[in-house]
Coordinates of N, CA and C in Angstrom, one line a residue:
Chain A
A22 N -13.4 -28.4 15.0 CA -12.7 -27.1 14.6 C -11.2 -27.3 14.5
Q23 N -10.6 -26.6 13.6 CA -9.2 -26.7 13.5 C -8.5 -25.7 14.4
K24 N -7.3 -26.1 14.8 CA -6.5 -25.3 15.7 C -5.0 -25.5 15.5
V25 N -4.3 -24.4 15.6 CA -2.8 -24.5 15.5 C -2.2 -23.9 16.8
T26 N -1.3 -24.6 17.3 CA -0.6 -24.1 18.6 C 0.9 -24.0 18.4
Q27 N 1.4 -22.8 18.6 CA 2.8 -22.6 18.7 C 3.1 -22.2 20.1
A28 N 3.6 -23.2 20.8 CA 3.8 -23.0 22.3 C 4.9 -22.0 22.6
Q29 N 5.9 -21.9 21.7 CA 7.0 -21.0 22.0 C 6.6 -19.5 21.5
T30 N 6.4 -18.7 22.5 CA 6.1 -17.3 22.2 C 7.3 -16.5 21.6
E31 N 8.4 -16.7 22.3 CA 9.6 -16.0 22.0 C 10.8 -17.0 22.1
I32 N 11.7 -16.9 21.1 CA 13.0 -17.6 21.2 C 14.1 -16.6 20.9
S33 N 15.2 -16.7 21.7 CA 16.4 -15.9 21.4 C 17.6 -16.8 21.3
V34 N 18.3 -16.6 20.2 CA 19.5 -17.4 20.0 C 20.7 -16.5 19.5
V35 N 21.8 -17.1 19.6 CA 23.0 -16.4 19.1 C 23.3 -16.8 17.6
E36 N 23.7 -15.9 16.8 CA 24.0 -16.3 15.4 C 24.8 -17.6 15.3
K37 N 24.4 -18.3 14.3 CA 25.0 -19.6 13.9 C 24.5 -20.8 14.7
E38 N 23.7 -20.5 15.7 CA 23.0 -21.6 16.4 C 21.9 -22.2 15.6
D39 N 21.6 -23.4 15.8 CA 20.4 -24.0 15.1 C 19.2 -23.8 16.1
V40 N 18.0 -23.6 15.4 CA 16.8 -23.3 16.2 C 15.6 -24.0 15.6
T41 N 14.8 -24.6 16.5 CA 13.6 -25.3 16.0 C 12.4 -24.6 16.5
L42 N 11.4 -24.4 15.6 CA 10.2 -23.7 16.0 C 9.1 -24.8 15.9
D43 N 8.3 -25.0 17.0 CA 7.4 -26.0 17.1 C 6.0 -25.6 16.6
C44 N 5.3 -26.6 16.1 CA 3.9 -26.3 15.6 C 3.1 -27.6 15.8
V45 N 2.0 -27.5 16.5 CA 1.1 -28.6 16.7 C -0.2 -28.2 16.2
Y46 N -0.9 -29.1 15.5 CA -2.2 -28.7 14.9 C -3.3 -29.8 15.3
E47 N -4.5 -29.3 15.2 CA -5.7 -30.2 15.4 C -6.6 -30.0 14.2
T48 N -7.1 -31.2 13.7 CA -8.1 -31.1 12.6 C -8.8 -32.5 12.6
R49 N -10.0 -32.5 12.2 CA -10.7 -33.8 12.0 C -10.7 -34.3 10.6
D50 N -10.2 -33.5 9.7 CA -10.1 -33.9 8.3 C -8.9 -34.8 8.0
T51 N -9.1 -35.6 7.0 CA -7.9 -36.4 6.6 C -7.1 -35.7 5.6
T52 N -7.7 -34.8 4.9 CA -7.0 -34.0 3.9 C -6.9 -32.6 4.4
Y53 N -5.7 -32.1 4.5 CA -5.4 -30.8 5.0 C -4.1 -30.3 4.5
Y54 N -3.8 -29.0 4.7 CA -2.5 -28.5 4.3 C -1.9 -27.6 5.4
L55 N -0.6 -27.7 5.5 CA 0.1 -27.0 6.5 C 1.1 -26.0 5.8
F56 N 1.2 -24.9 6.5 CA 2.1 -23.8 5.9 C 2.9 -23.2 7.0
W57 N 4.0 -22.6 6.6 CA 4.8 -21.7 7.4 C 4.9 -20.4 6.7
Y58 N 4.8 -19.3 7.4 CA 5.0 -17.9 6.9 C 5.9 -17.2 7.8
K59 N 6.7 -16.3 7.3 CA 7.6 -15.4 8.0 C 7.1 -14.0 8.0
Q60 N 7.1 -13.3 9.1 CA 6.8 -11.9 9.2 C 8.0 -11.1 9.7
P61 N 8.8 -10.5 8.9 CA 9.9 -9.8 9.3 C 9.5 -8.5 10.0
P62 N 10.4 -7.7 10.6 CA 10.0 -6.5 11.2 C 9.3 -5.5 10.3
S63 N 9.5 -5.6 9.0 CA 8.8 -4.7 8.1 C 7.3 -5.0 8.0
G64 N 6.9 -6.2 8.4 CA 5.5 -6.4 8.6 C 4.8 -7.3 7.6
E65 N 5.4 -7.5 6.4 CA 4.7 -8.3 5.4 C 4.8 -9.8 5.8
L66 N 3.9 -10.6 5.2 CA 3.8 -12.1 5.4 C 4.4 -12.8 4.2
V67 N 5.5 -13.5 4.5 CA 6.2 -14.2 3.4 C 6.0 -15.7 3.5
F68 N 5.5 -16.2 2.4 CA 5.3 -17.7 2.3 C 6.6 -18.4 2.3
L69 N 6.7 -19.5 3.1 CA 7.9 -20.3 3.2 C 7.7 -21.7 2.6
I70 N 6.6 -22.4 3.1 CA 6.4 -23.8 2.6 C 4.9 -24.2 2.8
R71 N 4.5 -25.1 1.9 CA 3.2 -25.7 1.9 C 3.4 -27.2 1.9
R72 N 2.7 -27.9 2.7 CA 2.8 -29.4 2.8 C 1.4 -30.0 2.9
N73 N 1.0 -31.0 2.1 CA -0.3 -31.6 2.3 C -0.2 -32.8 3.2
S74 N -1.3 -33.2 3.7 CA -1.4 -34.2 4.7 C -1.0 -35.6 4.3
F75 N -0.8 -35.8 3.0 CA -0.4 -37.1 2.5 C 1.1 -37.2 2.2
D76 N 1.8 -36.1 2.4 CA 3.2 -36.1 2.1 C 4.0 -35.9 3.4
E77 N 4.5 -36.9 4.0 CA 5.2 -36.8 5.3 C 6.7 -36.7 5.1
Q78 N 7.1 -36.6 3.9 CA 8.6 -36.4 3.7 C 9.1 -35.1 4.3
N79 N 10.2 -35.2 4.9 CA 10.8 -34.0 5.4 C 11.3 -33.2 4.2
E80 N 11.4 -31.9 4.4 CA 11.9 -31.0 3.3 C 13.0 -30.1 3.8
I81 N 13.9 -29.9 2.9 CA 15.1 -29.0 3.2 C 15.2 -28.0 2.1
S82 N 15.3 -26.8 2.5 CA 15.6 -25.7 1.5 C 16.7 -24.8 2.1
G83 N 17.8 -25.0 1.6 CA 19.0 -24.2 2.1 C 19.2 -24.5 3.6
R84 N 19.1 -23.4 4.4 CA 19.3 -23.6 5.9 C 17.9 -23.9 6.6
Y85 N 16.9 -24.0 5.8 CA 15.6 -24.3 6.4 C 15.2 -25.8 6.2
S86 N 14.6 -26.4 7.2 CA 14.1 -27.7 7.0 C 12.8 -27.8 7.8
W87 N 12.0 -28.8 7.4 CA 10.7 -29.0 8.0 C 10.5 -30.4 8.3
N88 N 9.9 -30.7 9.5 CA 9.7 -32.1 9.9 C 8.2 -32.3 10.2
F89 N 7.5 -33.0 9.3 CA 6.1 -33.2 9.4 C 5.8 -34.6 9.9
Q90 N 5.2 -34.7 11.1 CA 4.8 -36.0 11.7 C 3.4 -36.1 12.0
K91 N 2.6 -36.9 11.2 CA 1.2 -37.0 11.4 C 0.9 -37.7 12.7
S92 N 1.7 -38.6 13.2 CA 1.5 -39.3 14.4 C 1.4 -38.4 15.6
T93 N 2.1 -37.3 15.6 CA 2.1 -36.4 16.7 C 1.5 -35.1 16.3
S94 N 0.9 -35.0 15.1 CA 0.2 -33.8 14.6 C 1.2 -32.6 14.7
S95 N 2.4 -32.8 14.3 CA 3.4 -31.7 14.4 C 4.0 -31.4 13.0
F96 N 4.4 -30.1 12.9 CA 5.0 -29.6 11.7 C 6.0 -28.6 12.1
N97 N 7.2 -29.1 12.5 CA 8.2 -28.3 13.1 C 9.2 -27.7 12.0
F98 N 9.7 -26.6 12.3 CA 10.6 -25.8 11.4 C 11.9 -25.6 12.0
T99 N 13.0 -26.0 11.4 CA 14.3 -25.8 11.9 C 15.1 -24.9 11.0
I100 N 15.8 -23.9 11.6 CA 16.7 -23.1 10.9 C 18.1 -23.5 11.4
T101 N 19.0 -23.8 10.4 CA 20.3 -24.2 10.7 C 21.3 -23.0 10.6
A102 N 22.2 -22.9 11.5 CA 23.2 -21.8 11.4 C 22.4 -20.5 11.2
S103 N 21.7 -20.1 12.2 CA 20.8 -19.0 12.1 C 21.6 -17.7 11.9
Q104 N 20.9 -16.7 11.2 CA 21.6 -15.4 10.9 C 20.7 -14.3 11.5
V105 N 21.2 -13.2 11.6 CA 20.5 -12.0 12.1 C 19.3 -11.8 11.3
V106 N 19.4 -12.0 10.0 CA 18.3 -11.7 9.1 C 17.1 -12.7 9.2
D107 N 17.3 -13.7 10.0 CA 16.2 -14.7 10.3 C 15.3 -14.1 11.4
S108 N 15.7 -13.1 12.0 CA 14.9 -12.5 13.1 C 13.5 -12.1 12.5
A109 N 12.5 -12.6 13.1 CA 11.1 -12.4 12.5 C 10.1 -13.1 13.4
V110 N 8.9 -12.9 13.1 CA 7.8 -13.7 13.7 C 7.5 -14.8 12.7
Y111 N 7.4 -16.0 13.1 CA 7.1 -17.2 12.2 C 5.8 -17.7 12.6
F112 N 4.9 -17.9 11.6 CA 3.6 -18.4 11.8 C 3.4 -19.8 11.1
C113 N 2.8 -20.7 11.9 CA 2.4 -21.9 11.3 C 0.9 -21.8 11.0
A114 N 0.4 -22.4 9.9 CA -1.0 -22.3 9.6 C -1.5 -23.6 9.0
L115 N -2.8 -23.7 9.1 CA -3.5 -24.9 8.6 C -4.7 -24.6 7.8
S116 N -4.9 -25.3 6.7 CA -6.0 -25.1 5.8 C -6.7 -26.4 5.5
E117 N -8.0 -26.5 5.7 CA -8.7 -27.7 5.4 C -9.2 -27.6 3.9
A118 N -9.3 -28.7 3.3 CA -9.7 -28.7 1.8 C -11.2 -28.7 1.7
R119 N -11.8 -27.5 1.8 CA -13.2 -27.4 1.8 C -13.6 -26.8 0.5
E120 N -14.6 -27.4 -0.1 CA -15.2 -26.8 -1.4 C -15.9 -25.5 -1.2
T121 N -16.5 -25.4 0.0 CA -17.3 -24.2 0.2 C -16.6 -23.0 0.9
S122 N -15.5 -23.3 1.5 CA -14.8 -22.1 2.2 C -13.4 -21.9 1.7
G123 N -13.1 -22.7 0.6 CA -11.8 -22.4 0.0 C -10.6 -22.6 0.9
S124 N -9.7 -21.6 0.7 CA -8.4 -21.8 1.3 C -8.2 -21.1 2.7
R125 N -9.3 -21.1 3.5 CA -9.2 -20.4 4.7 C -8.1 -20.9 5.6
L126 N -7.3 -20.0 6.1 CA -6.1 -20.4 7.0 C -6.5 -20.1 8.4
T127 N -6.1 -21.1 9.2 CA -6.1 -20.9 10.7 C -4.6 -20.8 11.1
F128 N -4.3 -19.7 11.7 CA -2.9 -19.4 12.1 C -2.7 -19.8 13.6
G129 N -1.4 -20.1 13.8 CA -1.0 -20.2 15.2 C -0.7 -18.8 15.7
E130 N -0.3 -18.6 17.0 CA -0.1 -17.3 17.5 C 1.2 -16.7 17.1
G131 N 2.1 -17.5 16.5 CA 3.4 -17.0 16.1 C 4.5 -17.2 17.1
T132 N 5.7 -17.3 16.6 CA 6.9 -17.4 17.5 C 7.8 -16.3 17.1
Q133 N 8.1 -15.4 18.0 CA 9.1 -14.3 17.7 C 10.5 -14.9 17.9
L134 N 11.2 -14.9 16.8 CA 12.6 -15.4 16.8 C 13.5 -14.2 16.8
T135 N 14.4 -14.1 17.7 CA 15.5 -13.1 17.7 C 16.8 -13.7 17.6
V136 N 17.6 -13.4 16.6 CA 18.9 -13.9 16.4 C 19.9 -12.8 16.7
N137 N 20.7 -13.0 17.7 CA 21.6 -11.9 18.2 C 23.0 -12.2 17.6
P138 N 23.7 -11.1 17.2 CA 25.0 -11.2 16.6 C 26.0 -11.7 17.6
Chain B
E14 N 5.9 -8.6 -12.3 CA 6.1 -9.3 -11.1 C 4.8 -9.7 -10.5
A15 N 4.7 -11.0 -10.1 CA 3.4 -11.5 -9.5 C 3.3 -10.9 -8.1
Q16 N 2.2 -10.3 -7.8 CA 2.1 -9.7 -6.5 C 0.6 -9.4 -6.1
V17 N 0.5 -9.1 -4.8 CA -0.8 -8.6 -4.3 C -0.5 -7.2 -3.8
T18 N -1.2 -6.2 -4.2 CA -1.0 -4.9 -3.7 C -2.2 -4.4 -2.9
Q19 N -1.9 -3.6 -2.0 CA -2.9 -3.0 -1.1 C -2.6 -1.5 -1.0
N20 N -3.7 -0.7 -1.0 CA -3.6 0.7 -0.7 C -4.8 1.2 0.1
P21 N -4.5 2.2 1.0 CA -3.2 2.7 1.3 C -2.4 1.7 2.2
R22 N -1.1 2.0 2.5 CA -0.4 1.2 3.4 C -0.6 1.6 4.8
Y23 N -0.8 2.9 5.0 CA -1.0 3.5 6.3 C -2.2 4.4 6.2
L24 N -3.1 4.4 7.3 CA -4.2 5.2 7.3 C -4.6 5.6 8.7
I25 N -4.8 6.9 8.9 CA -5.3 7.4 10.2 C -6.7 8.0 9.9
T26 N -7.7 7.6 10.6 CA -9.0 8.2 10.3 C -9.7 8.4 11.6
V27 N -10.9 8.9 11.5 CA -11.8 9.2 12.7 C -13.0 8.3 12.7
T28 N -13.5 8.1 13.8 CA -14.7 7.2 14.0 C -15.8 7.7 13.1
G29 N -16.4 6.8 12.3 CA -17.6 7.1 11.5 C -17.3 7.5 10.1
K30 N -16.0 7.8 9.8 CA -15.7 8.2 8.4 C -15.4 7.0 7.5
K31 N -16.3 6.8 6.5 CA -16.2 5.7 5.7 C -14.9 5.6 4.9
L32 N -14.3 4.4 4.8 CA -13.1 4.2 4.1 C -13.1 2.9 3.4
T33 N -12.2 2.9 2.3 CA -12.0 1.7 1.5 C -10.5 1.4 1.4
V34 N -10.2 0.1 1.7 CA -8.8 -0.3 1.4 C -8.9 -1.2 0.2
T35 N -8.1 -0.8 -0.8 CA -8.1 -1.6 -2.0 C -7.1 -2.7 -2.0
C36 N -7.4 -3.8 -2.8 CA -6.6 -4.9 -2.9 C -6.7 -5.4 -4.4
S37 N -5.5 -5.6 -4.9 CA -5.5 -6.1 -6.3 C -4.4 -7.1 -6.5
Q38 N -4.7 -8.2 -7.3 CA -3.7 -9.2 -7.6 C -3.6 -9.4 -9.1
N39 N -2.4 -9.7 -9.6 CA -2.1 -9.8 -11.0 C -1.8 -11.2 -11.4
M40 N -2.3 -12.2 -10.6 CA -1.9 -13.6 -10.8 C -3.1 -14.4 -11.3
N41 N -4.2 -13.8 -11.6 CA -5.4 -14.4 -12.1 C -5.9 -15.5 -11.1
H42 N -5.8 -15.1 -9.8 CA -6.2 -16.0 -8.8 C -7.7 -16.0 -8.6
E43 N -8.3 -17.2 -8.3 CA -9.7 -17.3 -8.0 C -10.1 -16.8 -6.7
Y44 N -9.3 -17.2 -5.7 CA -9.6 -17.0 -4.3 C -8.9 -15.7 -3.7
M45 N -9.7 -14.9 -3.0 CA -9.1 -13.8 -2.3 C -9.7 -13.6 -1.0
S46 N -9.0 -13.1 0.0 CA -9.5 -13.0 1.3 C -8.9 -11.8 2.0
W47 N -9.5 -11.4 3.1 CA -9.0 -10.4 4.0 C -8.8 -10.9 5.4
Y48 N -7.7 -10.6 6.0 CA -7.4 -10.9 7.4 C -7.0 -9.7 8.2
R49 N -7.3 -9.7 9.5 CA -6.8 -8.7 10.3 C -5.8 -9.3 11.4
Q50 N -4.8 -8.6 11.8 CA -3.9 -9.1 12.7 C -3.8 -8.2 14.0
D51 N -4.1 -8.8 15.1 CA -4.1 -8.0 16.4 C -3.3 -8.7 17.4
P52 N -2.6 -7.9 18.2 CA -1.7 -8.5 19.3 C -2.6 -9.4 20.2
G53 N -2.1 -10.6 20.5 CA -2.8 -11.5 21.4 C -4.0 -12.2 20.7
L54 N -4.4 -11.8 19.6 CA -5.5 -12.5 18.8 C -5.0 -13.1 17.6
G55 N -3.9 -12.8 17.1 CA -3.3 -13.4 15.9 C -4.0 -12.9 14.6
L56 N -4.0 -13.7 13.6 CA -4.5 -13.4 12.3 C -5.9 -14.1 12.2
R57 N -6.9 -13.3 11.8 CA -8.2 -13.8 11.7 C -8.8 -13.4 10.4
Q58 N -9.6 -14.3 9.8 CA -10.2 -14.0 8.5 C -11.4 -13.1 8.6
I59 N -11.5 -12.1 7.8 CA -12.7 -11.2 7.8 C -13.8 -11.7 6.8
Y60 N -13.3 -11.7 5.6 CA -14.2 -12.1 4.4 C -13.3 -12.8 3.4
Y61 N -14.0 -13.6 2.6 CA -13.3 -14.3 1.5 C -14.2 -14.3 0.3
S62 N -13.6 -14.6 -0.9 CA -14.3 -14.6 -2.1 C -13.8 -15.8 -2.9
M63 N -14.7 -16.7 -3.3 CA -14.3 -17.8 -4.1 C -14.1 -17.5 -5.6
N64 N -14.8 -16.4 -6.0 CA -14.7 -16.0 -7.4 C -15.5 -14.7 -7.6
V65 N -15.5 -14.2 -8.8 CA -16.3 -13.0 -9.1 C -17.7 -13.1 -8.6
E66 N -18.2 -12.1 -7.9 CA -19.5 -12.0 -7.4 C -19.9 -13.1 -6.3
V67 N -18.9 -13.8 -5.8 CA -19.1 -14.8 -4.8 C -18.2 -14.4 -3.6
T68 N -18.9 -14.0 -2.5 CA -18.2 -13.6 -1.3 C -18.9 -14.2 -0.1
D69 N -18.2 -14.4 1.0 CA -18.8 -14.9 2.2 C -18.0 -14.5 3.4
K70 N -18.7 -14.6 4.6 CA -18.1 -14.1 5.8 C -17.0 -15.1 6.3
G71 N -16.0 -14.5 6.9 CA -15.0 -15.3 7.7 C -15.3 -15.3 9.1
D72 N -14.3 -15.2 10.0 CA -14.5 -15.3 11.4 C -15.0 -14.0 12.1
V73 N -14.6 -12.9 11.5 CA -14.8 -11.6 12.2 C -15.4 -10.6 11.2
P74 N -16.5 -10.8 10.6 CA -17.0 -9.9 9.5 C -17.7 -8.7 10.0
E75 N -18.1 -8.6 11.3 CA -18.9 -7.4 11.7 C -18.2 -6.1 11.5
G76 N -18.9 -5.2 10.9 CA -18.3 -3.8 10.6 C -17.6 -3.7 9.3
Y77 N -17.6 -4.8 8.5 CA -16.9 -4.7 7.2 C -17.8 -5.2 6.1
K78 N -17.5 -4.7 4.9 CA -18.1 -5.1 3.7 C -17.1 -5.3 2.6
V79 N -17.4 -6.2 1.7 CA -16.5 -6.5 0.6 C -17.3 -6.6 -0.7
S80 N -16.6 -6.5 -1.8 CA -17.2 -6.8 -3.1 C -16.2 -7.4 -4.1
R81 N -16.7 -8.2 -5.0 CA -15.7 -8.8 -6.0 C -16.4 -8.7 -7.4
K82 N -16.2 -7.5 -7.9 CA -16.8 -7.2 -9.3 C -15.9 -7.7 -10.4
E83 N -14.6 -7.7 -10.1 CA -13.6 -8.1 -11.1 C -12.7 -9.1 -10.4
K84 N -12.2 -10.0 -11.2 CA -11.4 -11.1 -10.6 C -10.2 -10.5 -9.8
R85 N -9.6 -9.5 -10.3 CA -8.3 -9.0 -9.7 C -8.5 -8.2 -8.5
N86 N -9.7 -7.6 -8.3 CA -9.8 -6.6 -7.2 C -10.8 -7.1 -6.1
F87 N -10.4 -6.8 -4.8 CA -11.2 -7.3 -3.7 C -11.1 -6.2 -2.6
P88 N -11.9 -5.1 -2.8 CA -11.8 -4.0 -1.8 C -12.5 -4.3 -0.5
L89 N -11.9 -3.8 0.6 CA -12.5 -3.9 2.0 C -13.1 -2.6 2.3
I90 N -14.3 -2.6 2.7 CA -15.0 -1.3 3.0 C -15.4 -1.3 4.5
L91 N -15.0 -0.2 5.1 CA -15.5 0.1 6.5 C -16.5 1.2 6.4
E92 N -17.8 0.9 6.5 CA -18.8 2.0 6.4 C -18.8 3.0 7.5
S93 N -18.5 2.5 8.7 CA -18.5 3.4 9.9 C -17.4 2.9 10.8
P94 N -16.2 3.2 10.5 CA -15.1 2.7 11.4 C -15.2 3.1 12.8
S95 N -14.8 2.1 13.7 CA -14.7 2.4 15.1 C -13.3 2.0 15.6
P96 N -13.0 2.6 16.8 CA -11.6 2.3 17.3 C -11.2 0.8 17.4
N97 N -12.2 0.0 17.6 CA -11.8 -1.5 17.7 C -11.5 -2.1 16.4
Q98 N -11.6 -1.3 15.3 CA -11.1 -1.8 14.0 C -9.7 -1.3 13.7
T99 N -9.1 -0.6 14.6 CA -7.7 -0.3 14.5 C -6.9 -1.7 14.5
S100 N -6.1 -1.9 13.4 CA -5.5 -3.2 13.2 C -4.6 -3.1 12.0
L101 N -3.9 -4.2 11.8 CA -3.1 -4.4 10.6 C -3.9 -5.4 9.7
Y102 N -4.2 -4.9 8.5 CA -5.0 -5.7 7.6 C -4.2 -6.2 6.4
F103 N -4.5 -7.5 6.1 CA -3.8 -8.2 5.0 C -4.8 -8.7 4.0
C104 N -4.5 -8.4 2.7 CA -5.3 -9.1 1.7 C -4.4 -10.3 1.2
A105 N -5.1 -11.3 0.7 CA -4.4 -12.5 0.2 C -5.1 -13.1 -1.0
S106 N -4.4 -13.8 -1.8 CA -5.0 -14.5 -2.9 C -4.4 -15.8 -3.1
S107 N -5.2 -16.7 -3.7 CA -4.8 -18.1 -4.0 C -5.3 -18.5 -5.3
F108 N -4.5 -19.3 -6.0 CA -4.9 -19.8 -7.3 C -6.2 -20.6 -7.3
S109 N -6.3 -21.5 -6.4 CA -7.4 -22.4 -6.3 C -8.4 -22.0 -5.2
A110 N -9.7 -22.0 -5.5 CA -10.7 -21.7 -4.5 C -11.1 -22.9 -3.8
R111 N -10.6 -24.1 -4.2 CA -11.2 -25.3 -3.6 C -10.5 -25.7 -2.3
G112 N -9.6 -25.0 -1.8 CA -9.1 -25.3 -0.5 C -7.6 -25.8 -0.6
G113 N -6.8 -25.4 0.3 CA -5.4 -25.9 0.3 C -4.4 -25.2 -0.5
G114 N -4.9 -24.3 -1.3 CA -3.9 -23.5 -2.1 C -3.1 -22.5 -1.3
T115 N -1.9 -22.3 -1.8 CA -1.1 -21.3 -1.1 C -1.6 -19.9 -1.2
Q116 N -1.8 -19.2 -0.1 CA -2.2 -17.8 -0.1 C -1.0 -16.9 -0.1
Y117 N -1.0 -16.0 -1.0 CA 0.0 -15.0 -1.1 C -0.5 -13.7 -0.6
F118 N 0.2 -13.0 0.3 CA -0.3 -11.9 1.0 C 0.2 -10.6 0.5
G119 N -0.6 -9.5 0.6 CA -0.2 -8.2 0.3 C 0.7 -7.7 1.4
P120 N 1.2 -6.4 1.2 CA 2.2 -5.9 2.2 C 1.5 -5.4 3.5
G121 N 0.2 -5.4 3.6 CA -0.5 -5.0 4.8 C -0.9 -3.5 4.8
T122 N -1.9 -3.2 5.5 CA -2.4 -1.8 5.7 C -2.6 -1.6 7.2
R123 N -1.9 -0.6 7.7 CA -2.0 -0.3 9.1 C -3.0 0.8 9.3
L124 N -4.1 0.5 10.0 CA -5.2 1.4 10.1 C -5.3 1.8 11.6
L125 N -5.4 3.1 11.8 CA -5.7 3.7 13.2 C -7.0 4.5 13.1
V126 N -7.9 4.1 13.9 CA -9.2 4.8 14.0 C -9.3 5.5 15.3
L127 N -9.4 6.8 15.2 CA -9.4 7.7 16.4 C -10.8 7.9 16.9

C-alpha cells in the first residue's frame, strides 16, 4: 500500500526566511507520480507541481523549489524568502500508475505553514 | 477559463434529508473523483470515475452514491445524510484516466449535517 508522511505538522517562520517542507513516501511501484498542493485559508486546493518517478531533476519555479530523491523516498519542497501570502497548508501526494484505478491520490497529513510579518 | 465547479459551496442540512452536490468540469477530462477532508484524517477518496458510465469505490464510499451520465458532470449523492458525513468535500478531475495525471480540484463544499 502506498503512504505519504509529512512529519512536520506546523511550521512558523518570519517573513523572508527560507523554509523546507518534508515529504517521505512509500510505494512498491516503480512508476509513480508525486505532487504538491497548497491549501490557503480560503480552503481550495491549488496544484503546485507534478513529478514522475523517472525524473529526479530538481525543479525551481520562482521562489519555489523541489528536491526529489528516490534513494531516500523523499520529495521536499523549499520556499525561498517566504512571504505572508505563503501561509497555507501544504500537502504532498502520491499517485500510482494504475490502469484500473486511474489517478487516485494518497495525501500526506499536510504541513501548516505560518509566515509572520 | 478551465475549471472545476461545485455547488453548493456551503450546505447545512438535517439527518436523513437527501442531498446532491454537483460537480462540473469544462476541460474534457476523462477522470473525475470525490474526496472528503476531515481534521486528523486528511483527504480520502470517496468515489472515482474513469469515464462516462464507469464509476468505482474509493476508500470511504459508505453512505454515498455517484453517477457519470455525461463526461463533464459527476454529482455526489447522499441518500440519507448522517452527522458523520459533516465534512469538506472536493471534486477533482484529470485529463488521463490511466493514472498519474494531475488532478485539478474544485473550490470545495462545506457540509454540516445536524
